[in-house]
């Protein structure tokens, strides 16, 4: 099975034999890839939606893995009884991700790919003492994705790091500079202007 660049980047962050939970799995492609490539065989895939879990089951069946990868219907960690080494939470919005992470016993490592508001995600993870160990910007099918790898560890990010993250992908910064320049022309929004200045300052250092 061949993963998209976004999903491959996520899968690459899982280490050999780690016990993995993929929350909001839908098609279950990352769990299947991890299993078939012998990265780990200890995998649980969950979803809040019955329909999505059916998708996952159908994918597992296609690869004869329906008895090898556990499927659980659950809102985030609510119905999850076991502990895991690493959680994958990808393809959801920031608020959903933060709700999932709220008030739970969490794994030491968390891989996050949020659809939006990365500032909020970084701020929340910082607050609950997770260190932004690595961050990747992936251009996949003409869309940028930010993949964050967190480890439970006390780290204070600066305000700049909360806004911009810790990656140094020049193309992504150029893309944002262009996008916000256009938006400012249209809206004259002062917050965007502040953000644009910060982006330009940071970009000039790379
Ligand atoms: C766009 S899909 C992403 C699928 C896959 N994780 C990926 O990255 O390609 C988002 C999935 O998250 C599920 N989801 C949304 N909120 C959830 C929650 N609180 N707990 C578990 N799954 C959730 C949805 O049902 C949906 O199947």
mmCIF file of C-alpha atoms and ligand atoms in Angstrom:
data_model
loop_
_atom_site.group_PDB
_atom_site.id
_atom_site.type_symbol
_atom_site.label_atom_id
_atom_site.label_comp_id
_atom_site.label_asym_id
_atom_site.label_seq_id
_atom_site.Cartn_x
_atom_site.Cartn_y
_atom_site.Cartn_z
ATOM 1 C CA UNK A 1 0.000 0.000 0.000
ATOM 2 C CA UNK A 2 1.266 3.474 -0.898
ATOM 3 C CA UNK A 3 0.465 6.343 1.414
ATOM 4 C CA UNK A 4 0.104 10.001 0.475
ATOM 5 C CA UNK A 5 3.044 12.233 1.457
ATOM 6 C CA UNK A 6 1.052 13.563 4.414
ATOM 7 C CA UNK A 7 0.257 10.099 5.769
ATOM 8 C CA UNK A 8 3.747 8.785 5.024
ATOM 9 C CA UNK A 9 5.240 11.594 7.126
ATOM 10 C CA UNK A 10 2.949 10.585 9.983
ATOM 11 C CA UNK A 11 3.777 6.881 9.632
ATOM 12 C CA UNK A 12 7.532 7.651 9.603
ATOM 13 C CA UNK A 13 7.233 9.058 13.112
ATOM 14 C CA UNK A 14 6.190 5.724 14.600
ATOM 15 C CA UNK A 15 9.069 3.655 15.953
ATOM 16 C CA UNK A 16 9.519 -0.097 15.777
ATOM 17 C CA UNK A 17 7.076 -2.038 17.996
ATOM 18 C CA UNK A 18 5.461 0.983 19.565
ATOM 19 C CA UNK A 19 1.898 0.487 20.774
ATOM 20 C CA UNK A 20 -0.144 2.854 18.620
ATOM 21 C CA UNK A 21 -3.617 4.329 18.718
ATOM 22 C CA UNK A 22 -4.939 6.134 15.639
ATOM 23 C CA UNK A 23 -7.809 8.363 16.748
ATOM 24 C CA UNK A 24 -10.272 9.371 14.023
ATOM 25 C CA UNK A 25 -8.891 6.726 11.701
ATOM 26 C CA UNK A 26 -11.625 6.747 9.017
ATOM 27 C CA UNK A 27 -9.996 4.730 6.167
ATOM 28 C CA UNK A 28 -7.338 3.246 8.530
ATOM 29 C CA UNK A 29 -4.570 3.640 5.926
ATOM 30 C CA UNK A 30 -1.836 4.585 8.391
ATOM 31 C CA UNK A 31 -2.581 1.622 10.718
ATOM 32 C CA UNK A 32 -2.606 -0.748 7.731
ATOM 33 C CA UNK A 33 0.693 0.648 6.452
ATOM 34 C CA UNK A 34 2.302 0.305 9.905
ATOM 35 C CA UNK A 35 1.139 -3.293 10.158
ATOM 36 C CA UNK A 36 2.073 -4.410 6.643
ATOM 37 C CA UNK A 37 5.523 -2.836 6.889
ATOM 38 C CA UNK A 38 6.173 -4.551 10.245
ATOM 39 C CA UNK A 39 6.761 -1.264 11.991
ATOM 40 C CA UNK A 40 4.390 -2.373 14.698
ATOM 41 C CA UNK A 41 1.650 -4.953 15.091
ATOM 42 C CA UNK A 42 0.168 -3.447 18.235
ATOM 43 C CA UNK A 43 -2.349 -1.063 16.719
ATOM 44 C CA UNK A 44 -5.772 0.239 17.691
ATOM 45 C CA UNK A 45 -7.791 2.368 15.308
ATOM 46 C CA UNK A 46 -10.764 4.363 16.593
ATOM 47 C CA UNK A 47 -13.426 6.697 15.344
ATOM 48 C CA UNK A 48 -16.385 8.581 16.781
ATOM 49 C CA UNK A 49 -18.492 7.721 13.722
ATOM 50 C CA UNK A 50 -19.951 4.285 12.996
ATOM 51 C CA UNK A 51 -19.801 5.012 9.283
ATOM 52 C CA UNK A 52 -16.103 5.893 9.458
ATOM 53 C CA UNK A 53 -15.414 2.751 11.460
ATOM 54 C CA UNK A 54 -17.160 0.753 8.733
ATOM 55 C CA UNK A 55 -14.767 2.343 6.233
ATOM 56 C CA UNK A 56 -11.904 1.264 8.449
ATOM 57 C CA UNK A 57 -13.293 -2.282 8.691
ATOM 58 C CA UNK A 58 -13.666 -2.507 4.910
ATOM 59 C CA UNK A 59 -10.052 -1.357 4.422
ATOM 60 C CA UNK A 60 -8.803 -3.885 6.989
ATOM 61 C CA UNK A 61 -10.782 -6.651 5.279
ATOM 62 C CA UNK A 62 -9.215 -5.790 1.941
ATOM 63 C CA UNK A 63 -5.789 -6.509 3.452
ATOM 64 C CA UNK A 64 -6.997 -9.453 5.608
ATOM 65 C CA UNK A 65 -6.191 -7.495 8.732
ATOM 66 C CA UNK A 66 -9.632 -7.436 10.365
ATOM 67 C CA UNK A 67 -8.371 -9.729 13.153
ATOM 68 C CA UNK A 68 -5.035 -7.984 13.532
ATOM 69 C CA UNK A 69 -5.846 -4.322 14.058
ATOM 70 C CA UNK A 70 -8.307 -3.457 16.832
ATOM 71 C CA UNK A 71 -11.225 -1.166 15.968
ATOM 72 C CA UNK A 72 -13.016 0.800 18.683
ATOM 73 C CA UNK A 73 -15.949 3.199 18.434
ATOM 74 C CA UNK A 74 -15.028 6.051 20.756
ATOM 75 C CA UNK A 75 -15.138 9.804 21.142
ATOM 76 C CA UNK A 76 -11.437 10.527 21.531
ATOM 77 C CA UNK A 77 -10.019 8.554 24.472
ATOM 78 C CA UNK A 78 -13.381 8.244 26.264
ATOM 79 C CA UNK A 79 -13.888 4.507 25.707
ATOM 80 C CA UNK A 80 -10.226 3.600 25.524
ATOM 81 C CA UNK A 81 -9.118 1.417 28.423
ATOM 82 C CA UNK A 82 -5.497 0.650 27.596
ATOM 83 C CA UNK A 83 -2.379 2.828 27.582
ATOM 84 C CA UNK A 84 -0.394 3.501 24.431
ATOM 85 C CA UNK A 85 3.122 4.644 23.513
ATOM 86 C CA UNK A 86 1.936 6.928 20.766
ATOM 87 C CA UNK A 87 -1.319 8.501 19.577
ATOM 88 C CA UNK A 88 -1.984 9.730 16.062
ATOM 89 C CA UNK A 89 -4.642 12.448 15.766
ATOM 90 C CA UNK A 90 -4.800 13.670 12.199
ATOM 91 C CA UNK A 91 -7.148 15.284 9.719
ATOM 92 C CA UNK A 92 -9.264 17.137 12.279
ATOM 93 C CA UNK A 93 -9.709 20.738 13.327
ATOM 94 C CA UNK A 94 -7.831 22.308 16.246
ATOM 95 C CA UNK A 95 -10.835 22.446 18.569
ATOM 96 C CA UNK A 96 -11.674 18.791 18.036
ATOM 97 C CA UNK A 97 -8.047 17.831 18.648
ATOM 98 C CA UNK A 98 -7.877 19.884 21.830
ATOM 99 C CA UNK A 99 -11.142 18.343 23.084
ATOM 100 C CA UNK A 100 -9.716 14.901 22.427
ATOM 101 C CA UNK A 101 -6.586 15.779 24.406
ATOM 102 C CA UNK A 102 -8.495 17.387 27.255
ATOM 103 C CA UNK A 103 -8.513 15.676 30.694
ATOM 104 C CA UNK A 104 -7.137 12.368 29.555
ATOM 105 C CA UNK A 105 -4.298 10.112 30.454
ATOM 106 C CA UNK A 106 -2.279 10.638 27.320
ATOM 107 C CA UNK A 107 0.508 8.651 25.680
ATOM 108 C CA UNK A 108 4.056 9.960 25.990
ATOM 109 C CA UNK A 109 4.178 10.705 22.262
ATOM 110 C CA UNK A 110 1.506 12.371 20.162
ATOM 111 C CA UNK A 111 1.506 12.928 16.409
ATOM 112 C CA UNK A 112 -0.849 15.699 15.370
ATOM 113 C CA UNK A 113 -1.958 16.997 12.001
ATOM 114 C CA UNK A 114 -4.500 19.758 12.467
ATOM 115 C CA UNK A 115 -6.501 21.214 9.578
ATOM 116 C CA UNK A 116 -6.387 24.694 11.052
ATOM 117 C CA UNK A 117 -5.338 26.972 13.907
ATOM 118 C CA UNK A 118 -1.906 25.551 14.639
ATOM 119 C CA UNK A 119 -1.300 28.344 17.129
ATOM 120 C CA UNK A 120 -4.102 27.022 19.362
ATOM 121 C CA UNK A 121 -2.794 23.476 19.117
ATOM 122 C CA UNK A 122 0.789 24.509 19.967
ATOM 123 C CA UNK A 123 -0.432 26.644 22.848
ATOM 124 C CA UNK A 124 -2.528 23.823 24.295
ATOM 125 C CA UNK A 125 0.194 21.177 24.019
ATOM 126 C CA UNK A 126 2.644 23.609 25.567
ATOM 127 C CA UNK A 127 0.259 24.149 28.472
ATOM 128 C CA UNK A 128 -0.055 20.419 29.167
ATOM 129 C CA UNK A 129 3.750 20.011 29.087
ATOM 130 C CA UNK A 130 4.325 18.428 25.724
ATOM 131 C CA UNK A 131 7.464 19.395 23.847
ATOM 132 C CA UNK A 132 7.221 20.131 20.130
ATOM 133 C CA UNK A 133 10.036 17.754 19.247
ATOM 134 C CA UNK A 134 9.704 17.947 15.451
ATOM 135 C CA UNK A 135 7.504 19.736 12.996
ATOM 136 C CA UNK A 136 7.147 19.107 9.275
ATOM 137 C CA UNK A 137 5.472 21.140 6.561
ATOM 138 C CA UNK A 138 4.333 18.887 3.749
ATOM 139 C CA UNK A 139 3.079 20.031 0.369
ATOM 140 C CA UNK A 140 0.755 17.231 -0.697
ATOM 141 C CA UNK A 141 -1.580 17.530 -3.667
ATOM 142 C CA UNK A 142 -1.105 21.337 -3.750
ATOM 143 C CA UNK A 143 -2.066 21.734 -0.098
ATOM 144 C CA UNK A 144 0.158 22.446 2.884
ATOM 145 C CA UNK A 145 -0.067 20.235 5.944
ATOM 146 C CA UNK A 146 1.706 20.735 9.251
ATOM 147 C CA UNK A 147 2.632 17.588 11.102
ATOM 148 C CA UNK A 148 3.665 17.955 14.714
ATOM 149 C CA UNK A 149 5.469 15.402 16.816
ATOM 150 C CA UNK A 150 5.083 15.949 20.535
ATOM 151 C CA UNK A 151 6.771 14.304 23.485
ATOM 152 C CA UNK A 152 5.641 14.696 27.061
ATOM 153 C CA UNK A 153 8.318 16.998 28.414
ATOM 154 C CA UNK A 154 8.235 20.417 30.019
ATOM 155 C CA UNK A 155 9.085 23.095 27.457
ATOM 156 C CA UNK A 156 8.124 26.771 27.304
ATOM 157 C CA UNK A 157 7.697 27.954 23.724
ATOM 158 C CA UNK A 158 8.174 31.643 23.005
ATOM 159 C CA UNK A 159 5.184 33.595 21.635
ATOM 160 C CA UNK A 160 6.949 33.605 18.234
ATOM 161 C CA UNK A 161 7.337 29.827 18.294
ATOM 162 C CA UNK A 162 3.677 29.456 19.266
ATOM 163 C CA UNK A 163 2.659 31.494 16.223
ATOM 164 C CA UNK A 164 5.172 30.238 13.681
ATOM 165 C CA UNK A 165 6.041 26.781 14.947
ATOM 166 C CA UNK A 166 9.523 25.276 14.859
ATOM 167 C CA UNK A 167 9.898 24.280 11.244
ATOM 168 C CA UNK A 168 11.955 26.306 8.786
ATOM 169 C CA UNK A 169 10.284 25.515 5.482
ATOM 170 C CA UNK A 170 11.092 28.534 3.274
ATOM 171 C CA UNK A 171 8.509 27.728 0.594
ATOM 172 C CA UNK A 172 5.751 27.562 3.183
ATOM 173 C CA UNK A 173 6.766 30.940 4.611
ATOM 174 C CA UNK A 174 6.810 32.420 1.087
ATOM 175 C CA UNK A 175 3.363 30.987 0.509
ATOM 176 C CA UNK A 176 2.046 32.542 3.747
ATOM 177 C CA UNK A 177 3.686 35.901 2.985
ATOM 178 C CA UNK A 178 1.969 36.018 -0.391
ATOM 179 C CA UNK A 179 -1.362 34.851 1.029
ATOM 180 C CA UNK A 180 -1.374 37.444 3.835
ATOM 181 C CA UNK A 181 -0.125 40.260 1.583
ATOM 182 C CA UNK A 182 -3.169 39.692 -0.625
ATOM 183 C CA UNK A 183 -5.499 39.442 2.384
ATOM 184 C CA UNK A 184 -4.151 42.687 3.839
ATOM 185 C CA UNK A 185 -4.659 44.503 0.554
ATOM 186 C CA UNK A 186 -8.277 43.365 0.636
ATOM 187 C CA UNK A 187 -9.092 43.789 4.336
ATOM 188 C CA UNK A 188 -6.496 46.172 5.891
ATOM 189 C CA UNK A 189 -6.717 43.895 8.942
ATOM 190 C CA UNK A 190 -4.175 44.989 11.591
ATOM 191 C CA UNK A 191 -3.757 41.502 13.082
ATOM 192 C CA UNK A 192 -2.801 40.158 9.645
ATOM 193 C CA UNK A 193 -0.337 43.003 9.274
ATOM 194 C CA UNK A 194 1.342 42.077 12.565
ATOM 195 C CA UNK A 195 1.487 38.458 11.464
ATOM 196 C CA UNK A 196 2.926 39.419 8.072
ATOM 197 C CA UNK A 197 5.707 41.460 9.701
ATOM 198 C CA UNK A 198 6.587 38.515 11.910
ATOM 199 C CA UNK A 199 6.584 36.161 8.922
ATOM 200 C CA UNK A 200 8.903 38.467 6.958
ATOM 201 C CA UNK A 201 11.254 38.898 9.889
ATOM 202 C CA UNK A 202 11.470 35.162 10.420
ATOM 203 C CA UNK A 203 11.809 34.425 6.700
ATOM 204 C CA UNK A 204 14.723 36.847 6.339
ATOM 205 C CA UNK A 205 16.641 34.829 8.957
ATOM 206 C CA UNK A 206 16.367 31.539 7.060
HETATM 207 C C1 LIG B 1 -10.884 13.745 7.786
HETATM 208 S S1 LIG B 1 -10.947 12.281 8.705
HETATM 209 C C2 LIG B 1 -9.221 11.945 8.929
HETATM 210 C C3 LIG B 1 -8.882 10.513 8.729
HETATM 211 C C4 LIG B 1 -7.442 10.165 9.001
HETATM 212 N N1 LIG B 1 -7.099 10.330 10.398
HETATM 213 C C5 LIG B 1 -6.507 10.985 8.134
HETATM 214 O O1 LIG B 1 -5.705 11.750 8.680
HETATM 215 O O2 LIG B 1 -6.559 10.856 6.914
HETATM 216 C C6 LIG B 1 -11.437 12.777 10.329
HETATM 217 C C7 LIG B 1 -12.017 11.623 11.152
HETATM 218 O O3 LIG B 1 -12.017 11.996 12.531
HETATM 219 C C8 LIG B 1 -13.172 11.475 13.129
HETATM 220 N N2 LIG B 1 -13.414 12.193 14.391
HETATM 221 C C9 LIG B 1 -13.865 13.469 14.542
HETATM 222 N N3 LIG B 1 -13.978 13.773 15.845
HETATM 223 C C10 LIG B 1 -13.588 12.665 16.545
HETATM 224 C C11 LIG B 1 -13.493 12.341 17.930
HETATM 225 N N4 LIG B 1 -13.828 13.218 18.879
HETATM 226 N N5 LIG B 1 -13.040 11.126 18.285
HETATM 227 C C12 LIG B 1 -12.713 10.206 17.334
HETATM 228 N N6 LIG B 1 -12.794 10.454 16.000
HETATM 229 C C13 LIG B 1 -13.226 11.656 15.618
HETATM 230 C C14 LIG B 1 -14.242 11.649 12.052
HETATM 231 O O4 LIG B 1 -15.342 10.808 12.269
HETATM 232 C C15 LIG B 1 -13.454 11.312 10.786
HETATM 233 O O5 LIG B 1 -13.564 9.955 10.465
#
